[in-house]
Structure formats: C-alpha cells, structure tokens
Tab-separated table of C-alpha atoms in Angstrom:
chain	number	residue	atom	x	y	z
A	1	ALA	CA	84.042	143.914	136.617
A	2	VAL	CA	86.779	142.162	138.532
A	3	VAL	CA	90.181	143.674	139.184
A	4	SER	CA	92.988	141.179	138.661
A	5	THR	CA	96.727	141.703	138.749
A	6	GLN	CA	97.965	140.615	135.351
A	7	SER	CA	100.757	142.338	133.506
A	8	GLY	CA	100.583	143.986	130.105
A	9	HIS	CA	100.250	147.243	128.265
A	10	TYR	CA	96.522	147.410	129.022
A	11	GLY	CA	97.066	147.509	132.764
A	12	ARG	CA	99.863	150.054	132.386
A	13	GLY	CA	97.676	152.219	130.151
A	14	LEU	CA	94.780	151.996	132.592
A	15	SER	CA	97.042	153.105	135.423
A	16	ASN	CA	98.328	156.053	133.420
A	17	ILE	CA	94.794	157.151	132.553
A	18	PHE	CA	93.626	157.214	136.155
A	19	ILE	CA	96.847	158.274	137.938
A	20	THR	CA	98.965	160.424	135.623
A	21	ILE	CA	96.545	162.086	133.196
A	22	PRO	CA	94.103	163.565	135.793
A	23	ILE	CA	96.921	165.402	137.577
A	24	LEU	CA	98.481	166.659	134.345
A	25	PHE	CA	95.141	167.717	132.865
A	26	SER	CA	94.012	169.582	135.982
A	27	CYS	CA	97.426	171.232	136.445
A	28	ILE	CA	97.649	172.458	132.840
A	29	SER	CA	93.999	173.549	132.851
A	30	CYS	CA	94.473	175.555	136.050
A	31	TYR	CA	97.477	177.415	134.676
A	32	LEU	CA	95.889	178.106	131.280
A	33	ILE	CA	92.674	179.482	132.759
A	34	THR	CA	94.600	181.584	135.256
A	35	TYR	CA	96.894	183.031	132.566
A	36	ILE	CA	93.996	183.807	130.233
A	37	TYR	CA	91.479	185.257	132.690
A	38	PHE	CA	93.243	186.076	135.976
A	39	PHE	CA	96.858	186.821	135.051
A	40	LYS	CA	97.195	190.349	136.441
A	41	ASP	CA	95.550	189.463	139.730
A	42	SER	CA	97.374	186.120	140.123
A	43	VAL	CA	100.877	187.636	139.861
A	44	GLY	CA	100.050	190.632	142.033
A	45	THR	CA	101.701	190.947	145.441
A	46	GLU	CA	101.215	193.195	148.454
A	47	CYS	CA	104.412	195.104	147.612
A	48	HIS	CA	103.338	195.613	143.953
A	49	ILE	CA	106.469	194.263	142.265
A	50	LYS	CA	106.616	192.762	138.773
A	51	ASN	CA	106.123	188.997	138.390
A	52	VAL	CA	105.275	186.741	135.472
A	53	ILE	CA	104.477	183.361	137.075
A	54	PRO	CA	101.822	182.872	139.785
A	55	SER	CA	102.287	180.407	142.615
A	56	PHE	CA	100.400	177.159	142.202
A	57	SER	CA	98.726	177.635	145.594
A	58	THR	CA	97.282	180.899	144.266
A	59	THR	CA	96.180	179.257	141.037
A	60	ILE	CA	94.251	176.419	142.695
A	61	GLY	CA	93.122	178.313	145.794
A	62	ASN	CA	91.962	181.748	144.702
A	63	TYR	CA	89.907	181.043	141.620
A	64	ILE	CA	86.963	179.042	140.348
A	65	PRO	CA	86.799	176.700	138.375
A	66	GLN	CA	90.535	176.033	138.830
A	67	ARG	CA	90.025	174.954	142.435
A	68	TRP	CA	87.490	172.312	141.414
A	69	PHE	CA	89.515	171.101	138.442
A	70	TRP	CA	92.472	170.483	140.742
A	71	ARG	CA	90.375	168.810	143.433
A	72	PHE	CA	88.723	166.496	140.900
A	73	GLY	CA	92.000	165.519	139.229
A	74	THR	CA	93.859	165.013	142.495
A	75	GLY	CA	90.974	163.101	144.054
A	76	MET	CA	90.845	160.672	141.127
A	77	SER	CA	94.624	160.253	141.073
A	78	CYS	CA	94.898	159.723	144.852
A	79	SER	CA	92.169	157.073	144.783
A	80	PHE	CA	94.046	154.965	142.257
A	81	ARG	CA	97.395	155.659	143.910
A	82	PHE	CA	95.994	153.998	147.044
A	83	LEU	CA	95.168	150.979	144.897
A	84	HIS	CA	98.709	150.980	143.555
A	85	LEU	CA	99.986	151.201	147.106
A	86	LEU	CA	98.367	147.831	147.842
A	87	LEU	CA	99.890	146.371	144.683
A	88	PHE	CA	103.259	147.889	145.570
A	89	ILE	CA	103.199	146.240	149.009
A	90	LYS	CA	102.283	142.920	147.386
A	91	MET	CA	105.226	143.277	145.007
A	92	LEU	CA	107.665	143.926	147.860
A	93	GLN	CA	106.309	140.942	149.795
A	94	ASN	CA	106.906	138.717	146.777
A	95	LEU	CA	110.457	140.037	146.610
A	96	GLU	CA	110.843	138.851	150.239
A	97	MET	CA	111.768	142.285	151.530
A	98	ALA	CA	111.935	142.678	155.329
A	99	SER	CA	108.544	143.493	156.845
A	100	SER	CA	109.989	146.500	158.706
A	101	ASN	CA	111.185	148.039	155.419
A	102	ILE	CA	107.827	147.394	153.805
A	103	PHE	CA	106.103	149.111	156.726
A	104	ILE	CA	108.342	152.196	156.392
A	105	LEU	CA	107.675	152.489	152.653
A	106	MET	CA	103.955	151.966	153.172
A	107	LEU	CA	103.862	154.634	155.906
A	108	LEU	CA	105.726	157.124	153.712
A	109	ARG	CA	103.364	156.570	150.798
A	110	ILE	CA	100.253	156.932	152.933
A	111	THR	CA	101.695	160.086	154.530
A	112	GLU	CA	102.538	161.538	151.100
A	113	LEU	CA	99.007	160.934	149.827
A	114	ALA	CA	97.474	162.307	153.036
A	115	GLY	CA	99.537	165.499	152.710
A	116	LEU	CA	98.562	165.885	149.047
A	117	PHE	CA	94.912	165.348	149.912
A	118	LEU	CA	95.022	167.921	152.739
A	119	LEU	CA	96.686	170.679	150.696
A	120	THR	CA	94.161	170.002	147.926
A	121	VAL	CA	90.901	170.052	149.894
A	122	VAL	CA	91.967	173.020	152.065
A	123	ALA	CA	92.981	175.990	149.921
A	124	SER	CA	95.556	178.505	151.112
A	125	THR	CA	92.825	181.161	151.115
A	126	GLU	CA	90.600	179.053	153.399
A	127	ILE	CA	92.763	177.823	156.295
A	128	PHE	CA	96.355	178.676	155.461
A	129	GLU	CA	97.860	176.751	158.393
A	130	TYR	CA	96.203	173.493	157.284
A	131	HIS	CA	97.172	174.047	153.644
A	132	ALA	CA	100.790	174.803	154.603
A	133	SER	CA	100.906	171.758	156.910
A	134	GLY	CA	99.621	169.513	154.118
A	135	PHE	CA	102.244	170.933	151.758
A	136	CYS	CA	105.077	170.314	154.254
A	137	VAL	CA	103.907	166.760	155.005
A	138	PHE	CA	103.632	165.993	151.290
A	139	ILE	CA	107.078	167.429	150.537
A	140	VAL	CA	108.895	165.589	153.355
A	141	ALA	CA	107.199	162.226	152.729
A	142	SER	CA	107.542	162.361	148.935
A	143	THR	CA	111.231	163.346	149.153
A	144	LEU	CA	112.074	160.490	151.543
A	145	ASN	CA	110.069	158.050	149.459
A	146	MET	CA	111.825	159.192	146.283
A	147	PHE	CA	115.326	158.741	147.741
A	148	ILE	CA	114.497	155.322	149.228
A	149	MET	CA	113.010	154.054	145.976
A	150	ASN	CA	116.019	155.418	144.125
A	151	GLN	CA	118.301	153.296	146.306
A	152	LEU	CA	116.123	150.209	145.862
A	153	ASN	CA	116.296	150.669	142.098
A	154	ALA	CA	120.056	151.308	142.222
A	155	TYR	CA	120.660	147.987	144.017
A	156	GLY	CA	118.361	146.123	141.644
A	157	ILE	CA	115.834	145.162	144.303
A	158	THR	CA	112.844	146.191	142.179
A	159	PRO	CA	111.901	144.184	139.050
A	160	ASP	CA	112.580	146.852	136.415
A	161	GLY	CA	116.179	148.061	136.236
A	162	ASN	CA	115.284	150.651	133.603
A	163	THR	CA	113.339	152.612	136.218
A	164	TYR	CA	116.583	153.597	137.951
A	165	ARG	CA	118.108	154.888	134.716
A	166	ARG	CA	114.993	156.971	134.057
A	167	THR	CA	114.609	158.428	137.530
A	168	LYS	CA	118.018	158.425	139.258
A	169	TRP	CA	118.358	162.198	138.798
A	170	CYS	CA	114.842	162.986	140.047
A	171	PRO	CA	115.380	162.991	143.856
A	172	TRP	CA	118.244	165.477	143.607
A	173	VAL	CA	116.435	167.873	141.282
A	174	TYR	CA	113.321	167.480	143.451
A	175	LEU	CA	115.273	168.334	146.608
A	176	GLY	CA	116.975	171.267	144.870
A	177	ALA	CA	113.598	172.642	143.757
A	178	ILE	CA	112.246	172.325	147.307
A	179	ILE	CA	115.236	174.185	148.785
A	180	GLY	CA	114.895	176.834	146.079
A	181	CYS	CA	111.187	177.216	146.854
A	182	PHE	CA	111.929	177.650	150.547
A	183	LEU	CA	114.612	180.276	149.907
A	184	ALA	CA	112.455	182.151	147.381
A	185	TYR	CA	109.562	182.198	149.847
A	186	ILE	CA	111.760	183.673	152.601
A	187	ILE	CA	113.376	186.245	150.308
A	188	HIS	CA	110.055	187.325	148.850
A	189	ASN	CA	108.392	187.768	152.243
A	190	ASN	CA	111.347	189.610	153.767
A	191	TYR	CA	112.725	191.666	150.866
A	192	CYS	CA	110.002	191.597	148.171
A	193	LEU	CA	112.484	191.584	145.291
A	194	PRO	CA	111.181	191.604	141.677
A	195	GLY	CA	110.939	188.166	140.085
A	196	VAL	CA	111.472	186.130	143.252
A	197	TYR	CA	107.769	185.288	143.497
A	198	SER	CA	107.965	184.047	139.878
A	199	ILE	CA	110.934	181.840	140.753
A	200	PHE	CA	108.882	180.355	143.594
A	201	GLY	CA	106.017	179.642	141.180
A	202	ALA	CA	108.340	178.102	138.575
A	203	LEU	CA	109.956	175.796	141.141
A	204	GLU	CA	106.485	174.650	142.257
A	205	VAL	CA	105.914	173.528	138.660
A	206	VAL	CA	109.220	171.617	138.753
A	207	ILE	CA	108.155	169.852	141.980
A	208	ILE	CA	104.780	168.857	140.542
A	209	THR	CA	106.295	167.679	137.241
A	210	ILE	CA	108.957	165.494	138.868
A	211	ASN	CA	106.480	163.963	141.312
A	212	VAL	CA	104.137	163.056	138.452
A	213	TYR	CA	107.032	161.730	136.338
A	214	VAL	CA	108.365	159.510	139.143
A	215	ASN	CA	104.918	158.077	139.849
A	216	HIS	CA	104.429	157.499	136.137
A	217	SER	CA	107.787	155.703	135.900
A	218	GLU	CA	107.088	153.544	138.942
A	219	ILE	CA	104.038	152.114	137.201
A	220	ARG	CA	106.509	150.173	135.024
A	221	MET	CA	107.944	148.508	138.143
A	222	PHE	CA	104.825	146.609	139.067
A	223	GLY	CA	105.336	143.891	136.484
A	224	ASN	CA	102.826	141.150	137.226
A	225	PHE	CA	100.953	143.306	139.733
A	226	LEU	CA	99.432	145.882	137.399
A	227	PRO	CA	95.631	146.054	137.706
A	228	VAL	CA	93.564	144.817	134.790
A	229	ILE	CA	89.762	144.947	134.677
A	230	GLU	CA	88.270	141.736	133.363
C-alpha cells in the first residue's frame, strides 16, 4: 500500500475513521462502563458530598478496562494526527506562508500531541505530577493552536472558508470551559461544595468534545493533501 495525497471523500473518510472515531469511541465507552459498574465510587470525594458526574481523569485513570480503551483510542488517533501534521505543513508551504509562522504552528501541534500523549500514558493515580503537567501542556498548546487557526480561517488563508463558519465559536467556548474547569477545581479543593466536582467533570467533556470537533473540521481544510491508500 502506498500513501498518496489525493483529495476526495475516501481520504476524508479514512481520516475520520483513524482520527475522530477512536477518540469518540474510547471516550463514550469509558463513561458508559464507569456509569454502569463504578458510578458510586467514581463520583465519591474525600469530603463525601453529592455528585453526579465523575471527572474524566478518574474515569480513565482509576479503572480497568477504561484506562486501556482510552490509551488505545488516543494512541491510534495521535499516530494519524502526526501524519496529518506533515500534510498540514505541506499545505501551508504550498500557500506560501512564512516559514517562521509554519514553524510556530508545527511546534504548537507537536506540543499539543505530546501533552495529550503524556496525560494518557501516565494516569492521575500513577504519577499525578506528570499527568497534571501533560494536561496543562495539552490545554495551553491546543488553545493557542485553536485561536491561531481561527484567525487564519477568518482571513481566508486556508483553502476551505466553510471551516471558519463551522468553528469560529469553538476557541471561545473552549477557553471558557478551561477557565470554568480551573475555577471548579479550586473551589472543590478549598470549599468542597456539592455539585462543583460534577461541574468540573462536565466541563472536561466540553473540552474533549470541542477538541475532537475542531480536529474533525480541520480535516476538510486539507483539500488536495488528504491521505489516500492506493
């Protein structure tokens, strides 16, 4: 099999199968299994207050097989996202974008994937400091990348103008969810109020969903650079 870079629905579908679906499948599977078999334990806290939504870190870090579902799905998705990174750089080069800008975007994407990989392979119950560091790196890099790409789409630099209309709201909701997560984490740890831990868990779902949606939408931007197996 040879990977070429022709356009078409086949290449787009192939990208969705290997980038979008593994993350969605593993995420939904982790939550369903946790709710069915580990609900009471997953929403429990040290201060014994009522909650209805577990944090995603708890879902993928504390239980088996959820941990392995998430690692498999993320590993597959990250592998193909690195391939798309190469195609993305090629696209920007063909658009004659400045090499310094290309380098910044490339660095942000690599950093985002590295952070996602770290928080995935090191669970919060294993080495919390590494897991938290991976989460912070992923959040900062993905937020910057999202805002930069939003501006590129707004000024029509990328090939598909429809991408901006689909995703222009995403960076702001993403940033709002991150700020909300941070505040909920502080409030929960300092005051242990009922429901705050659930808000934290719900906002984690928002962050994951928007990140997946933006990556899914960006697949449409690649035009003639989508991978096709011949």
